[in-house]
Amino acid sequence: MQINKPVSIIIIFIITLLVAFLFAAPKYQESVDAQNNLGAKQAELSGKADYYAKISALVQDVQSRSDALEKMNNALPNTFSFSPLQYFFQTSAKQHDLAIKSVVFSQVSGAQPGGSIKEVGFMIVISGTYENFKKLLALLDSSARLFEINSISFNSPQATGLPVIKSATKTAPIYDFTMQMVTHTY
C-alpha cells in the first residue's frame, strides 16, 4: 500500500487543527482568563495596599499631632468643673505677682438651639500692678482654653486706699482689676 503524500499531509494538517481547536484552544482561553484574573487581583491588592498605606500615614500624622489635639481638647472640655478653672487663675496670678481677691461664677447657660456648646460666665477680681496685669492678659490670650473678656474695670489706689509698691527705680501703684469673662464647654 502506497500512501499518497499530499492527501496524508492534508489529513494530518486537518487532524492537527482539530486537536488544536478541541484541546489546545480551551486551555489557551483558560490561560488568558487566568492572566486577566491575575491582573485584576494584582490591581485590587495594590489598591488595598495604597489604601492601607494612606491610613497608616494618617494614623502617624494624628499621633504626631497629639499635642495639638490635646490642646484642642483643653480649649473646649467635655465636662465643666469650676476647680480646674479657679486653679488655672490662681497659678497664673501667682506666677505674675498678682493676688486673686474673688472669683464669682455667675452663670452656666444651656446649649444654644442647634448647638451643644455651653457658655460659662464669671467675674474675677485681681489685685496687682498694671504691668503684671498686662502679662496675665497676654497669658490668657495665648492659653489653650478659650476665654472671652467682656469687660475690665479697675479702681485706683487712692480710691481704695491700697498701698503703693516702691522700689529703688520706680513706684508702681496697686490696682483692683475686675474682669467679666466667658469660657465655653460642651
Short mmCIF file of N, CA and C in Angstrom, two decimals:
data_model
loop_
_atom_site.label_atom_id
_atom_site.label_comp_id
_atom_site.label_asym_id
_atom_site.label_seq_id
_atom_site.Cartn_x
_atom_site.Cartn_y
_atom_site.Cartn_z
N MET A 1 0.78 -1.14 0.00
CA MET A 1 0.00 0.00 0.00
C MET A 1 0.85 1.25 0.00
N GLN A 2 0.39 2.04 -0.78
CA GLN A 2 1.13 3.24 -1.01
C GLN A 2 0.31 4.41 -0.47
N ILE A 3 0.97 5.29 0.25
CA ILE A 3 0.29 6.43 0.86
C ILE A 3 0.54 7.63 -0.04
N ASN A 4 -0.56 8.24 -0.31
CA ASN A 4 -0.47 9.43 -1.11
C ASN A 4 0.00 10.58 -0.19
N LYS A 5 1.13 11.15 -0.55
CA LYS A 5 1.73 12.17 0.32
C LYS A 5 0.87 13.43 0.41
N PRO A 6 0.36 14.00 -0.65
CA PRO A 6 -0.42 15.21 -0.48
C PRO A 6 -1.70 14.96 0.32
N VAL A 7 -2.35 13.83 0.14
CA VAL A 7 -3.57 13.54 0.87
C VAL A 7 -3.23 13.32 2.34
N SER A 8 -2.17 12.61 2.64
CA SER A 8 -1.78 12.37 4.03
C SER A 8 -1.37 13.66 4.73
N ILE A 9 -0.76 14.56 4.04
CA ILE A 9 -0.37 15.86 4.63
C ILE A 9 -1.63 16.64 4.97
N ILE A 10 -2.59 16.63 4.07
CA ILE A 10 -3.83 17.36 4.32
C ILE A 10 -4.57 16.74 5.49
N ILE A 11 -4.61 15.41 5.58
CA ILE A 11 -5.29 14.72 6.68
C ILE A 11 -4.59 15.02 8.00
N ILE A 12 -3.29 14.96 8.01
CA ILE A 12 -2.52 15.26 9.24
C ILE A 12 -2.73 16.72 9.63
N PHE A 13 -2.78 17.59 8.65
CA PHE A 13 -2.99 19.01 8.92
C PHE A 13 -4.38 19.23 9.51
N ILE A 14 -5.38 18.58 8.97
CA ILE A 14 -6.75 18.70 9.47
C ILE A 14 -6.85 18.11 10.88
N ILE A 15 -6.22 16.98 11.13
CA ILE A 15 -6.23 16.37 12.46
C ILE A 15 -5.53 17.29 13.47
N THR A 16 -4.45 17.87 13.05
CA THR A 16 -3.70 18.80 13.91
C THR A 16 -4.57 20.02 14.25
N LEU A 17 -5.27 20.55 13.26
CA LEU A 17 -6.15 21.69 13.51
C LEU A 17 -7.29 21.30 14.44
N LEU A 18 -7.86 20.10 14.23
CA LEU A 18 -8.94 19.65 15.10
C LEU A 18 -8.46 19.48 16.53
N VAL A 19 -7.30 18.86 16.72
CA VAL A 19 -6.73 18.69 18.06
C VAL A 19 -6.45 20.05 18.68
N ALA A 20 -5.92 20.98 17.90
CA ALA A 20 -5.62 22.33 18.40
C ALA A 20 -6.89 23.03 18.83
N PHE A 21 -7.94 22.98 18.02
CA PHE A 21 -9.19 23.66 18.36
C PHE A 21 -9.96 22.94 19.45
N LEU A 22 -9.87 21.63 19.53
CA LEU A 22 -10.63 20.90 20.52
C LEU A 22 -9.95 20.87 21.89
N PHE A 23 -8.62 20.78 21.89
CA PHE A 23 -7.92 20.63 23.18
C PHE A 23 -7.06 21.84 23.54
N ALA A 24 -6.32 22.39 22.62
CA ALA A 24 -5.38 23.48 22.93
C ALA A 24 -6.09 24.82 23.08
N ALA A 25 -7.09 25.10 22.25
CA ALA A 25 -7.78 26.39 22.30
C ALA A 25 -8.46 26.62 23.65
N PRO A 26 -9.20 25.62 24.21
CA PRO A 26 -9.80 25.88 25.53
C PRO A 26 -8.75 26.11 26.61
N LYS A 27 -7.65 25.37 26.55
CA LYS A 27 -6.58 25.57 27.54
C LYS A 27 -5.96 26.96 27.38
N TYR A 28 -5.81 27.39 26.13
CA TYR A 28 -5.27 28.72 25.88
C TYR A 28 -6.22 29.79 26.42
N GLN A 29 -7.52 29.59 26.20
CA GLN A 29 -8.52 30.54 26.70
C GLN A 29 -8.52 30.57 28.23
N GLU A 30 -8.39 29.40 28.87
CA GLU A 30 -8.28 29.36 30.33
C GLU A 30 -7.05 30.10 30.80
N SER A 31 -5.96 29.98 30.08
CA SER A 31 -4.72 30.68 30.41
C SER A 31 -4.90 32.19 30.30
N VAL A 32 -5.56 32.65 29.24
CA VAL A 32 -5.80 34.09 29.06
C VAL A 32 -6.72 34.60 30.17
N ASP A 33 -7.78 33.83 30.49
CA ASP A 33 -8.68 34.23 31.58
C ASP A 33 -7.95 34.29 32.91
N ALA A 34 -7.08 33.33 33.17
CA ALA A 34 -6.31 33.31 34.41
C ALA A 34 -5.39 34.52 34.49
N GLN A 35 -4.77 34.89 33.36
CA GLN A 35 -3.90 36.07 33.35
C GLN A 35 -4.71 37.34 33.60
N ASN A 36 -5.90 37.43 33.01
CA ASN A 36 -6.76 38.59 33.25
C ASN A 36 -7.18 38.67 34.71
N ASN A 37 -7.58 37.51 35.28
CA ASN A 37 -7.95 37.48 36.70
C ASN A 37 -6.77 37.85 37.58
N LEU A 38 -5.58 37.35 37.23
CA LEU A 38 -4.38 37.69 37.99
C LEU A 38 -4.11 39.19 37.95
N GLY A 39 -4.26 39.80 36.78
CA GLY A 39 -4.06 41.25 36.65
C GLY A 39 -5.06 42.03 37.48
N ALA A 40 -6.33 41.57 37.46
CA ALA A 40 -7.37 42.24 38.25
C ALA A 40 -7.09 42.11 39.74
N LYS A 41 -6.70 40.92 40.18
CA LYS A 41 -6.39 40.70 41.60
C LYS A 41 -5.19 41.53 42.03
N GLN A 42 -4.17 41.61 41.15
CA GLN A 42 -3.00 42.42 41.48
C GLN A 42 -3.37 43.90 41.60
N ALA A 43 -4.23 44.37 40.69
CA ALA A 43 -4.68 45.77 40.76
C ALA A 43 -5.48 46.01 42.04
N GLU A 44 -6.34 45.06 42.39
CA GLU A 44 -7.13 45.19 43.60
C GLU A 44 -6.24 45.20 44.83
N LEU A 45 -5.25 44.30 44.87
CA LEU A 45 -4.35 44.25 46.02
C LEU A 45 -3.48 45.49 46.12
N SER A 46 -3.02 46.00 44.97
CA SER A 46 -2.21 47.22 45.03
C SER A 46 -3.06 48.40 45.48
N GLY A 47 -4.34 48.43 45.07
CA GLY A 47 -5.26 49.48 45.55
C GLY A 47 -5.46 49.39 47.05
N LYS A 48 -5.65 48.17 47.55
CA LYS A 48 -5.81 47.99 49.00
C LYS A 48 -4.53 48.36 49.73
N ALA A 49 -3.38 48.01 49.16
CA ALA A 49 -2.10 48.35 49.79
C ALA A 49 -1.95 49.87 49.87
N ASP A 50 -2.32 50.58 48.79
CA ASP A 50 -2.26 52.04 48.82
C ASP A 50 -3.22 52.61 49.86
N TYR A 51 -4.40 52.04 49.94
CA TYR A 51 -5.40 52.48 50.92
C TYR A 51 -4.87 52.32 52.34
N TYR A 52 -4.32 51.15 52.65
CA TYR A 52 -3.80 50.91 54.00
C TYR A 52 -2.56 51.75 54.27
N ALA A 53 -1.77 52.02 53.25
CA ALA A 53 -0.60 52.89 53.44
C ALA A 53 -1.06 54.31 53.77
N LYS A 54 -2.12 54.77 53.10
CA LYS A 54 -2.63 56.11 53.39
C LYS A 54 -3.22 56.17 54.80
N ILE A 55 -3.93 55.12 55.20
CA ILE A 55 -4.49 55.07 56.56
C ILE A 55 -3.37 55.07 57.58
N SER A 56 -2.33 54.30 57.32
CA SER A 56 -1.19 54.26 58.24
C SER A 56 -0.52 55.63 58.34
N ALA A 57 -0.39 56.32 57.21
CA ALA A 57 0.20 57.66 57.23
C ALA A 57 -0.69 58.63 58.01
N LEU A 58 -2.01 58.49 57.86
CA LEU A 58 -2.93 59.37 58.60
C LEU A 58 -2.86 59.09 60.10
N VAL A 59 -2.76 57.82 60.48
CA VAL A 59 -2.64 57.47 61.90
C VAL A 59 -1.36 58.05 62.48
N GLN A 60 -0.26 57.93 61.74
CA GLN A 60 1.01 58.51 62.21
C GLN A 60 0.91 60.02 62.31
N ASP A 61 0.21 60.66 61.36
CA ASP A 61 0.04 62.10 61.39
C ASP A 61 -0.77 62.53 62.61
N VAL A 62 -1.83 61.79 62.90
CA VAL A 62 -2.65 62.10 64.08
C VAL A 62 -1.83 61.90 65.35
N GLN A 63 -1.03 60.83 65.40
CA GLN A 63 -0.21 60.59 66.59
C GLN A 63 0.87 61.66 66.74
N SER A 64 1.40 62.15 65.63
CA SER A 64 2.42 63.20 65.72
C SER A 64 1.82 64.53 66.16
N ARG A 65 0.54 64.72 65.93
CA ARG A 65 -0.13 65.95 66.31
C ARG A 65 -0.95 65.78 67.60
N SER A 66 -0.61 64.81 68.39
CA SER A 66 -1.39 64.56 69.61
C SER A 66 -1.34 65.74 70.57
N ASP A 67 -0.23 66.49 70.58
CA ASP A 67 -0.16 67.66 71.46
C ASP A 67 -1.18 68.71 71.04
N ALA A 68 -1.28 68.95 69.74
CA ALA A 68 -2.24 69.94 69.25
C ALA A 68 -3.67 69.47 69.51
N LEU A 69 -3.92 68.19 69.35
CA LEU A 69 -5.25 67.66 69.62
C LEU A 69 -5.58 67.75 71.11
N GLU A 70 -4.59 67.55 71.96
CA GLU A 70 -4.80 67.68 73.41
C GLU A 70 -5.11 69.14 73.76
N LYS A 71 -4.45 70.08 73.09
CA LYS A 71 -4.73 71.50 73.33
C LYS A 71 -6.16 71.83 72.91
N MET A 72 -6.59 71.25 71.79
CA MET A 72 -7.97 71.50 71.34
C MET A 72 -8.95 70.90 72.33
N ASN A 73 -8.62 69.76 72.89
CA ASN A 73 -9.48 69.14 73.89
C ASN A 73 -9.56 70.01 75.14
N ASN A 74 -8.44 70.65 75.50
CA ASN A 74 -8.43 71.54 76.66
C ASN A 74 -9.18 72.84 76.37
N ALA A 75 -9.18 73.27 75.11
CA ALA A 75 -9.86 74.52 74.76
C ALA A 75 -11.36 74.41 74.98
N LEU A 76 -11.93 73.28 74.64
CA LEU A 76 -13.36 73.03 74.86
C LEU A 76 -13.52 71.70 75.56
N PRO A 77 -13.41 71.67 76.89
CA PRO A 77 -13.51 70.39 77.60
C PRO A 77 -14.91 69.80 77.52
N ASN A 78 -14.97 68.48 77.63
CA ASN A 78 -16.27 67.78 77.56
C ASN A 78 -17.14 68.06 78.77
N THR A 79 -16.53 68.13 79.93
CA THR A 79 -17.28 68.41 81.15
C THR A 79 -16.72 69.67 81.78
N PHE A 80 -17.56 70.38 82.48
CA PHE A 80 -17.11 71.63 83.10
C PHE A 80 -17.04 71.46 84.60
N SER A 81 -15.94 71.91 85.16
CA SER A 81 -15.77 71.93 86.60
C SER A 81 -15.13 73.27 86.96
N PHE A 82 -15.57 73.85 88.06
CA PHE A 82 -15.04 75.15 88.49
C PHE A 82 -13.61 75.05 89.02
N SER A 83 -13.29 73.91 89.61
CA SER A 83 -12.00 73.77 90.27
C SER A 83 -10.80 73.96 89.33
N PRO A 84 -10.72 73.28 88.18
CA PRO A 84 -9.55 73.50 87.32
C PRO A 84 -9.44 74.93 86.82
N LEU A 85 -10.57 75.56 86.58
CA LEU A 85 -10.56 76.94 86.11
C LEU A 85 -10.03 77.87 87.19
N GLN A 86 -10.49 77.68 88.41
CA GLN A 86 -10.02 78.51 89.52
C GLN A 86 -8.53 78.24 89.79
N TYR A 87 -8.12 76.98 89.70
CA TYR A 87 -6.71 76.65 89.89
C TYR A 87 -5.85 77.32 88.82
N PHE A 88 -6.32 77.33 87.58
CA PHE A 88 -5.58 77.98 86.50
C PHE A 88 -5.38 79.46 86.80
N PHE A 89 -6.44 80.14 87.26
CA PHE A 89 -6.31 81.56 87.56
C PHE A 89 -5.41 81.80 88.77
N GLN A 90 -5.49 80.95 89.77
CA GLN A 90 -4.63 81.13 90.94
C GLN A 90 -3.16 80.97 90.58
N THR A 91 -2.82 79.92 89.84
CA THR A 91 -1.41 79.72 89.48
C THR A 91 -0.93 80.79 88.52
N SER A 92 -1.78 81.21 87.59
CA SER A 92 -1.37 82.26 86.65
C SER A 92 -1.17 83.58 87.37
N ALA A 93 -2.06 83.92 88.29
CA ALA A 93 -1.92 85.17 89.04
C ALA A 93 -0.67 85.14 89.91
N LYS A 94 -0.44 84.02 90.57
CA LYS A 94 0.74 83.88 91.42
C LYS A 94 2.02 84.00 90.60
N GLN A 95 2.00 83.44 89.41
CA GLN A 95 3.16 83.49 88.51
C GLN A 95 3.50 84.93 88.13
N HIS A 96 2.50 85.81 88.07
CA HIS A 96 2.71 87.20 87.67
C HIS A 96 2.58 88.18 88.85
N ASP A 97 2.78 87.68 90.06
CA ASP A 97 2.75 88.51 91.28
C ASP A 97 1.45 89.29 91.42
N LEU A 98 0.34 88.62 91.17
CA LEU A 98 -0.97 89.19 91.36
C LEU A 98 -1.69 88.40 92.44
N ALA A 99 -2.69 89.01 93.05
CA ALA A 99 -3.47 88.33 94.08
C ALA A 99 -4.93 88.28 93.64
N ILE A 100 -5.51 87.10 93.71
CA ILE A 100 -6.93 86.96 93.39
C ILE A 100 -7.73 87.25 94.65
N LYS A 101 -8.62 88.22 94.54
CA LYS A 101 -9.46 88.56 95.68
C LYS A 101 -10.74 87.74 95.68
N SER A 102 -11.33 87.55 94.50
CA SER A 102 -12.54 86.75 94.44
C SER A 102 -12.78 86.24 93.01
N VAL A 103 -13.45 85.11 92.96
CA VAL A 103 -13.90 84.54 91.69
C VAL A 103 -15.36 84.18 91.90
N VAL A 104 -16.22 84.75 91.08
CA VAL A 104 -17.66 84.52 91.21
C VAL A 104 -18.17 83.98 89.87
N PHE A 105 -18.67 82.77 89.90
CA PHE A 105 -19.25 82.18 88.71
C PHE A 105 -20.71 82.59 88.66
N SER A 106 -21.06 83.32 87.62
CA SER A 106 -22.39 83.90 87.59
C SER A 106 -23.40 83.07 86.83
N GLN A 107 -22.98 82.37 85.78
CA GLN A 107 -23.97 81.63 85.02
C GLN A 107 -23.32 80.51 84.22
N VAL A 108 -24.09 79.46 84.04
CA VAL A 108 -23.74 78.39 83.12
C VAL A 108 -24.96 78.25 82.23
N SER A 109 -24.87 78.80 81.03
CA SER A 109 -26.03 78.78 80.15
C SER A 109 -26.11 77.45 79.42
N GLY A 110 -27.33 77.06 79.10
CA GLY A 110 -27.54 75.83 78.37
C GLY A 110 -27.05 75.95 76.94
N ALA A 111 -27.07 74.84 76.25
CA ALA A 111 -26.61 74.82 74.87
C ALA A 111 -27.55 75.66 74.01
N GLN A 112 -26.98 76.32 73.02
CA GLN A 112 -27.76 77.09 72.07
C GLN A 112 -28.60 76.14 71.23
N PRO A 113 -29.74 76.57 70.73
CA PRO A 113 -30.52 75.69 69.84
C PRO A 113 -29.69 75.35 68.60
N GLY A 114 -29.60 74.08 68.31
CA GLY A 114 -28.82 73.63 67.16
C GLY A 114 -27.34 73.46 67.48
N GLY A 115 -26.92 73.65 68.70
CA GLY A 115 -25.52 73.51 69.07
C GLY A 115 -25.40 72.84 70.42
N SER A 116 -24.20 72.41 70.75
CA SER A 116 -24.01 71.72 72.02
C SER A 116 -23.01 72.44 72.93
N ILE A 117 -22.59 73.63 72.55
CA ILE A 117 -21.59 74.36 73.33
C ILE A 117 -22.30 75.24 74.36
N LYS A 118 -21.86 75.14 75.62
CA LYS A 118 -22.43 75.92 76.72
C LYS A 118 -21.46 77.06 77.05
N GLU A 119 -22.01 78.15 77.52
CA GLU A 119 -21.21 79.29 77.94
C GLU A 119 -21.21 79.36 79.47
N VAL A 120 -20.03 79.64 80.02
CA VAL A 120 -19.88 79.79 81.46
C VAL A 120 -19.36 81.21 81.71
N GLY A 121 -20.17 82.01 82.38
CA GLY A 121 -19.78 83.38 82.69
C GLY A 121 -19.28 83.49 84.12
N PHE A 122 -18.29 84.33 84.34
CA PHE A 122 -17.79 84.54 85.69
C PHE A 122 -17.10 85.88 85.79
N MET A 123 -16.91 86.31 87.04
CA MET A 123 -16.24 87.58 87.34
C MET A 123 -15.07 87.26 88.25
N ILE A 124 -13.94 87.88 87.97
CA ILE A 124 -12.75 87.67 88.79
C ILE A 124 -12.18 89.03 89.17
N VAL A 125 -11.81 89.17 90.44
CA VAL A 125 -11.21 90.41 90.94
C VAL A 125 -9.76 90.09 91.30
N ILE A 126 -8.85 90.83 90.66
CA ILE A 126 -7.41 90.60 90.83
C ILE A 126 -6.78 91.89 91.31
N SER A 127 -5.85 91.78 92.23
CA SER A 127 -5.14 92.93 92.76
C SER A 127 -3.67 92.83 92.37
N GLY A 128 -3.12 93.94 91.86
CA GLY A 128 -1.71 93.96 91.48
C GLY A 128 -1.37 95.16 90.63
N THR A 129 -0.16 95.17 90.11
CA THR A 129 0.28 96.30 89.30
C THR A 129 -0.25 96.14 87.87
N TYR A 130 -0.26 97.28 87.18
CA TYR A 130 -0.77 97.29 85.81
C TYR A 130 0.11 96.44 84.90
N GLU A 131 1.42 96.49 85.05
CA GLU A 131 2.35 95.72 84.21
C GLU A 131 2.12 94.22 84.38
N ASN A 132 1.96 93.79 85.61
CA ASN A 132 1.71 92.37 85.85
C ASN A 132 0.35 91.94 85.32
N PHE A 133 -0.62 92.84 85.40
CA PHE A 133 -1.94 92.53 84.86
C PHE A 133 -1.88 92.36 83.34
N LYS A 134 -1.08 93.20 82.68
CA LYS A 134 -0.91 93.05 81.23
C LYS A 134 -0.28 91.69 80.89
N LYS A 135 0.66 91.24 81.70
CA LYS A 135 1.27 89.93 81.48
C LYS A 135 0.24 88.81 81.64
N LEU A 136 -0.64 88.97 82.63
CA LEU A 136 -1.70 87.98 82.82
C LEU A 136 -2.65 87.96 81.62
N LEU A 137 -2.99 89.12 81.10
CA LEU A 137 -3.85 89.18 79.92
C LEU A 137 -3.18 88.52 78.71
N ALA A 138 -1.88 88.71 78.57
CA ALA A 138 -1.16 88.06 77.47
C ALA A 138 -1.18 86.54 77.66
N LEU A 139 -1.06 86.08 78.89
CA LEU A 139 -1.13 84.64 79.16
C LEU A 139 -2.52 84.10 78.83
N LEU A 140 -3.56 84.82 79.20
CA LEU A 140 -4.92 84.40 78.87
C LEU A 140 -5.14 84.35 77.37
N ASP A 141 -4.57 85.29 76.67
CA ASP A 141 -4.71 85.33 75.22
C ASP A 141 -4.02 84.15 74.55
N SER A 142 -2.90 83.72 75.11
CA SER A 142 -2.14 82.63 74.49
C SER A 142 -2.48 81.26 75.06
N SER A 143 -3.40 81.20 76.02
CA SER A 143 -3.72 79.90 76.63
C SER A 143 -4.53 79.06 75.66
N ALA A 144 -4.51 77.76 75.89
CA ALA A 144 -5.26 76.84 75.05
C ALA A 144 -6.76 76.97 75.29
N ARG A 145 -7.13 77.32 76.49
CA ARG A 145 -8.55 77.48 76.82
C ARG A 145 -9.07 78.77 76.21
N LEU A 146 -10.26 78.75 75.70
CA LEU A 146 -10.85 79.93 75.07
C LEU A 146 -11.52 80.80 76.12
N PHE A 147 -11.00 82.01 76.28
CA PHE A 147 -11.59 82.97 77.20
C PHE A 147 -12.01 84.20 76.40
N GLU A 148 -13.20 84.69 76.70
CA GLU A 148 -13.66 85.95 76.13
C GLU A 148 -13.80 86.93 77.28
N ILE A 149 -13.07 88.01 77.21
CA ILE A 149 -13.15 89.04 78.25
C ILE A 149 -14.17 90.06 77.78
N ASN A 150 -15.28 90.15 78.51
CA ASN A 150 -16.34 91.08 78.12
C ASN A 150 -16.07 92.49 78.61
N SER A 151 -15.55 92.62 79.83
CA SER A 151 -15.25 93.95 80.34
C SER A 151 -14.16 93.86 81.40
N ILE A 152 -13.41 94.97 81.50
CA ILE A 152 -12.37 95.11 82.53
C ILE A 152 -12.59 96.47 83.18
N SER A 153 -12.62 96.47 84.48
CA SER A 153 -12.69 97.74 85.20
C SER A 153 -11.66 97.69 86.32
N PHE A 154 -11.23 98.86 86.76
CA PHE A 154 -10.25 98.89 87.84
C PHE A 154 -10.50 100.08 88.73
N ASN A 155 -10.03 99.96 89.96
CA ASN A 155 -10.11 101.03 90.95
C ASN A 155 -8.72 101.57 91.18
N SER A 156 -8.61 102.87 91.28
CA SER A 156 -7.31 103.47 91.51
C SER A 156 -6.90 103.25 92.97
N PRO A 157 -5.60 103.27 93.26
CA PRO A 157 -5.15 103.03 94.63
C PRO A 157 -5.59 104.13 95.60
N GLN A 158 -5.80 105.38 95.13
CA GLN A 158 -6.23 106.45 96.02
C GLN A 158 -7.68 106.21 96.46
N ALA A 159 -8.51 105.69 95.57
CA ALA A 159 -9.92 105.49 95.91
C ALA A 159 -10.10 104.32 96.87
N THR A 160 -9.25 103.32 96.77
CA THR A 160 -9.41 102.13 97.62
C THR A 160 -8.51 102.15 98.83
N GLY A 161 -7.55 103.06 98.87
CA GLY A 161 -6.63 103.11 100.00
C GLY A 161 -5.61 101.98 99.96
N LEU A 162 -5.35 101.42 98.77
CA LEU A 162 -4.39 100.33 98.62
C LEU A 162 -2.97 100.88 98.67
N PRO A 163 -2.02 100.08 99.08
CA PRO A 163 -0.64 100.56 99.16
C PRO A 163 -0.03 100.71 97.76
N VAL A 164 1.08 101.42 97.73
CA VAL A 164 1.84 101.62 96.50
C VAL A 164 3.17 100.92 96.69
N ILE A 165 3.56 100.09 95.69
CA ILE A 165 4.84 99.38 95.75
C ILE A 165 5.93 100.36 95.35
N LYS A 166 6.90 100.54 96.23
CA LYS A 166 8.00 101.45 95.94
C LYS A 166 9.29 100.65 95.88
N SER A 167 10.06 100.90 94.85
CA SER A 167 11.38 100.28 94.73
C SER A 167 12.38 101.38 94.47
N ALA A 168 13.66 101.01 94.34
CA ALA A 168 14.72 101.99 94.15
C ALA A 168 14.57 102.70 92.82
N THR A 169 14.00 102.02 91.81
CA THR A 169 13.95 102.62 90.47
C THR A 169 12.59 103.21 90.12
N LYS A 170 11.50 102.65 90.63
CA LYS A 170 10.19 103.17 90.22
C LYS A 170 9.15 102.92 91.31
N THR A 171 8.03 103.58 91.15
CA THR A 171 6.90 103.43 92.04
C THR A 171 5.76 102.85 91.23
N ALA A 172 5.17 101.74 91.71
CA ALA A 172 4.08 101.10 90.98
C ALA A 172 2.86 100.99 91.88
N PRO A 173 1.77 101.67 91.51
CA PRO A 173 0.56 101.57 92.33
C PRO A 173 -0.12 100.20 92.13
N ILE A 174 -0.84 99.78 93.15
CA ILE A 174 -1.57 98.52 93.09
C ILE A 174 -3.04 98.84 92.82
N TYR A 175 -3.59 98.18 91.82
CA TYR A 175 -4.99 98.39 91.42
C TYR A 175 -5.79 97.12 91.70
N ASP A 176 -7.10 97.30 91.81
CA ASP A 176 -8.03 96.18 91.82
C ASP A 176 -8.65 96.10 90.43
N PHE A 177 -8.40 95.00 89.72
CA PHE A 177 -8.94 94.80 88.37
C PHE A 177 -10.10 93.83 88.46
N THR A 178 -11.23 94.19 87.86
CA THR A 178 -12.40 93.32 87.82
C THR A 178 -12.66 92.96 86.36
N MET A 179 -12.66 91.66 86.09
CA MET A 179 -12.88 91.20 84.71
C MET A 179 -14.16 90.37 84.65
N GLN A 180 -15.01 90.69 83.71
CA GLN A 180 -16.17 89.87 83.37
C GLN A 180 -15.75 88.99 82.20
N MET A 181 -15.80 87.66 82.37
CA MET A 181 -15.30 86.75 81.35
C MET A 181 -16.31 85.67 81.04
N VAL A 182 -16.10 85.05 79.87
CA VAL A 182 -16.91 83.90 79.44
C VAL A 182 -15.96 82.86 78.87
N THR A 183 -16.21 81.60 79.22
CA THR A 183 -15.49 80.50 78.60
C THR A 183 -16.53 79.49 78.13
N HIS A 184 -16.10 78.50 77.38
CA HIS A 184 -17.03 77.56 76.73
C HIS A 184 -16.71 76.12 77.11
N THR A 185 -17.75 75.29 77.07
CA THR A 185 -17.61 73.87 77.31
C THR A 185 -18.69 73.13 76.54
N TYR A 186 -18.54 71.83 76.42
CA TYR A 186 -19.57 71.02 75.75
C TYR A 186 -20.65 70.65 76.71
#
